[in-house]
PDB file of C-alpha atoms in Angstrom:
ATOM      1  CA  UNK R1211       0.000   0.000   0.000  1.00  0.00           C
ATOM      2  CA  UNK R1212       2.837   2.676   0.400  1.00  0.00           C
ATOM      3  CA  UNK R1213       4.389   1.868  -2.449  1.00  0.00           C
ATOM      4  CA  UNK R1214       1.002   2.815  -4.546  1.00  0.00           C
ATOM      5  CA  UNK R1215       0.573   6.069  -2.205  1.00  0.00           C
ATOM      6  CA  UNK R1216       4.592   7.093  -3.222  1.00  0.00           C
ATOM      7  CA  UNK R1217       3.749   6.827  -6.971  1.00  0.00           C
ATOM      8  CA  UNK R1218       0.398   8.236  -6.938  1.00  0.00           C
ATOM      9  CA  UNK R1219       1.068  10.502  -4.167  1.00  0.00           C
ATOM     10  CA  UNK R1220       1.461  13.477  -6.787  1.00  0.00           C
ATOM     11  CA  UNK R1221      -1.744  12.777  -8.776  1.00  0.00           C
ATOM     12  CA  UNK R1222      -3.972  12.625  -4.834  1.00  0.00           C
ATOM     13  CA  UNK R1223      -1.866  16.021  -4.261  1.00  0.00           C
ATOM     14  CA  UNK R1224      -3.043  17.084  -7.693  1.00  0.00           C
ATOM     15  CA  UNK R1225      -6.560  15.930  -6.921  1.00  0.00           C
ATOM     16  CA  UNK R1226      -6.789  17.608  -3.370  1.00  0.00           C
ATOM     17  CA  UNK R1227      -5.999  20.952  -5.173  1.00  0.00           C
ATOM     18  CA  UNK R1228      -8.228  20.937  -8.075  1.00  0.00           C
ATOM     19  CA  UNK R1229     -11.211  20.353  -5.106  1.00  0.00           C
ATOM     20  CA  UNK R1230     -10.188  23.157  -2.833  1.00  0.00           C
ATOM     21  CA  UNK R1231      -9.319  25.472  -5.631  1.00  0.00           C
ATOM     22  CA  UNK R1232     -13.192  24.549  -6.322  1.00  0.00           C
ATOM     23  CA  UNK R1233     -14.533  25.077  -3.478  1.00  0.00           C
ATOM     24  CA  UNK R1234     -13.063  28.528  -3.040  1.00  0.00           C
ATOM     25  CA  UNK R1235     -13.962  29.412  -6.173  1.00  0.00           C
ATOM     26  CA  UNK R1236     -17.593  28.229  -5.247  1.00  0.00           C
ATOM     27  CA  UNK R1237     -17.900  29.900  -1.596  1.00  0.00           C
ATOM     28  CA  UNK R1238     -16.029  33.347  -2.310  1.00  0.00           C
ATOM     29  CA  UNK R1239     -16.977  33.792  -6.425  1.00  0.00           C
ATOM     30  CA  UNK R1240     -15.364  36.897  -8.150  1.00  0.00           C
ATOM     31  CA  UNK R1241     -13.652  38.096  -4.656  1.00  0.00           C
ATOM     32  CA  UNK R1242     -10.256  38.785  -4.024  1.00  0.00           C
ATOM     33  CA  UNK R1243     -10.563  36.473  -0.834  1.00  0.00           C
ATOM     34  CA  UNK R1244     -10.650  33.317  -3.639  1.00  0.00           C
ATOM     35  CA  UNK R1245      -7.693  34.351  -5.860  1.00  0.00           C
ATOM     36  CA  UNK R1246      -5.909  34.767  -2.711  1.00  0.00           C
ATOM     37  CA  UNK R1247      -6.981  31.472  -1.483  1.00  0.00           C
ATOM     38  CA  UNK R1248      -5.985  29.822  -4.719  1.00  0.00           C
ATOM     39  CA  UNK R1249      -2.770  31.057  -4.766  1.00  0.00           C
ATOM     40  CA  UNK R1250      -1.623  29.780  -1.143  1.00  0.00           C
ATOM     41  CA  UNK R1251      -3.356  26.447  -1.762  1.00  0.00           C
ATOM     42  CA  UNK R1252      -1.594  26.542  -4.953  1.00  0.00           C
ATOM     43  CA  UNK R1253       1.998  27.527  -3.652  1.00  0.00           C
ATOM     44  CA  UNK R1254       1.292  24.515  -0.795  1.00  0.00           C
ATOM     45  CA  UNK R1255       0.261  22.012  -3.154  1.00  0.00           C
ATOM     46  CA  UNK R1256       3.485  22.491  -5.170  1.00  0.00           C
ATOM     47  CA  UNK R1257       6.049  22.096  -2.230  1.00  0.00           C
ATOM     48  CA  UNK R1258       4.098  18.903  -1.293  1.00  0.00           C
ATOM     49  CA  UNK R1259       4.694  17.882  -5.268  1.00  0.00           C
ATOM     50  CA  UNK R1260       8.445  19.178  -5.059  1.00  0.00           C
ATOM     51  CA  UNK R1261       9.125  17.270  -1.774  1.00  0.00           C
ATOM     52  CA  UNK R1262       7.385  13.752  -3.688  1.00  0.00           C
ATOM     53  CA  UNK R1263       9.759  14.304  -6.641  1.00  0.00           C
ATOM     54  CA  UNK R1264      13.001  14.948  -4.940  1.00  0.00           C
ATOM     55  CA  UNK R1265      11.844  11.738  -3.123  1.00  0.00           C
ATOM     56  CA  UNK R1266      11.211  10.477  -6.419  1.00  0.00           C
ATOM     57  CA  UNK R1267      14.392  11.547  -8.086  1.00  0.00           C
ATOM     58  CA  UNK R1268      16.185   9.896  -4.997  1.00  0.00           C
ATOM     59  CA  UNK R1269      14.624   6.237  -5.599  1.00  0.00           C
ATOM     60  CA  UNK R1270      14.848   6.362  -9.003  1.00  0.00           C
ATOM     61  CA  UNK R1271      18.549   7.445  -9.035  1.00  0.00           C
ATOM     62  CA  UNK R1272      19.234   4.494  -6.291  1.00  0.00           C
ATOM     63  CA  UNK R1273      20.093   1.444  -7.776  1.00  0.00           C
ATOM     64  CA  UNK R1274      19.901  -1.809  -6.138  1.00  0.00           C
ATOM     65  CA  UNK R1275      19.242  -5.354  -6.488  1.00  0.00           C
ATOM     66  CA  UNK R1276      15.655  -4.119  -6.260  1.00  0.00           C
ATOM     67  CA  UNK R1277      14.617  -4.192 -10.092  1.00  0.00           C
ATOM     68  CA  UNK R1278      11.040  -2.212  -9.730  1.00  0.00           C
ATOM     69  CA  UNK R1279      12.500   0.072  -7.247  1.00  0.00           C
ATOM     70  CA  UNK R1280      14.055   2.407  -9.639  1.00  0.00           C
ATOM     71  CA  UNK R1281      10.551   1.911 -11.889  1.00  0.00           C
ATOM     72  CA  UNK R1282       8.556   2.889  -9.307  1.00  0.00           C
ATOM     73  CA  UNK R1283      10.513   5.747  -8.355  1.00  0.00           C
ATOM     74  CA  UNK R1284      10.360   6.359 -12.116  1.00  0.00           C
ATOM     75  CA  UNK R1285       6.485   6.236 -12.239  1.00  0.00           C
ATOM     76  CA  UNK R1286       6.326   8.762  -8.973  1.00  0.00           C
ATOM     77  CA  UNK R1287       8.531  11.198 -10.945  1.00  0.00           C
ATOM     78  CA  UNK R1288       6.545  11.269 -13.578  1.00  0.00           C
ATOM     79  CA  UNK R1289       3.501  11.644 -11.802  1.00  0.00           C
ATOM     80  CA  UNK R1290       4.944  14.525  -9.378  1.00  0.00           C
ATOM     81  CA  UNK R1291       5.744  16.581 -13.132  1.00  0.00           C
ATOM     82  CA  UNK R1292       2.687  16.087 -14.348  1.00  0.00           C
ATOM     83  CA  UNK R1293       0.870  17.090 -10.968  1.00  0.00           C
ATOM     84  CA  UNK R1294       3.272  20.084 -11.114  1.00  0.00           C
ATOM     85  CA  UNK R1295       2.630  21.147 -14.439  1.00  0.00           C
ATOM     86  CA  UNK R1296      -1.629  21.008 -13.945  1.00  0.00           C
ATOM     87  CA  UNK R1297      -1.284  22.639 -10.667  1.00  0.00           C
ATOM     88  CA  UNK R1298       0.330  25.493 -12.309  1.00  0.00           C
ATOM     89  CA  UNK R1299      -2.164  25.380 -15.080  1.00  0.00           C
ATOM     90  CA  UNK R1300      -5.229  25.533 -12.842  1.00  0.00           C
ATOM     91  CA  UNK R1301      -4.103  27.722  -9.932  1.00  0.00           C
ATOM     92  CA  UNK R1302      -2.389  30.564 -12.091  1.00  0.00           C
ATOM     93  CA  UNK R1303      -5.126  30.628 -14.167  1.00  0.00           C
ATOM     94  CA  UNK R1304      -7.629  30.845 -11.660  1.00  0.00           C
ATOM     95  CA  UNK R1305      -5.984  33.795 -10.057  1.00  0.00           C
ATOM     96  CA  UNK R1306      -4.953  35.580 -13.057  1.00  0.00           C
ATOM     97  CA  UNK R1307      -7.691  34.918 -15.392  1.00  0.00           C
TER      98      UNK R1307
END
């Protein structure tokens, strides 16, 4: 089970922003109060993605006699730049748009 939370963990943390960026949207719409919300939630939710990939890069750099290791840390890197990436799409254009 923690190996399929370390190489999703980037898609739940891209999951859990998309919602609250929702919600705030939906509870404070057209205020100042939401684009402010969206950018902390979004600045959060991209040091949790940043500290998943460095974890990431670290397993998949490791190699050992372990041959999925380095795979899975492959798959969690991916995930954490892709998480990255739509985080950034959705929050910045949320507050700037």
């Amino acid at each position: 089970m923690r190996q399929w939370l370390f190489a999703l963990g980037g898609l739940l943390v891209w999951t859990a922003h998309f919602f609250a960026v929702y919600i705030a949207a939906s509870l404070f719409p057209g205020e100042p109060l939401a684009s402010w919300l969206t950018l902390g939630l979004t600045l959060v939710a991209l040091v949790v993605v940043g500290w998943l990939g460095l974890g990431a890069w670290r397993v998949w750099e490791a190699r050992g006699e372990d041959e999925l290791r380095p795979w899975l840390g492959g798959i969690a890197l991916m995930g954490a730049a892709l998480s990255a990436i739509a985080i950034l799409y959705a929050g910045l254009t949320a507050v700037f748009f």
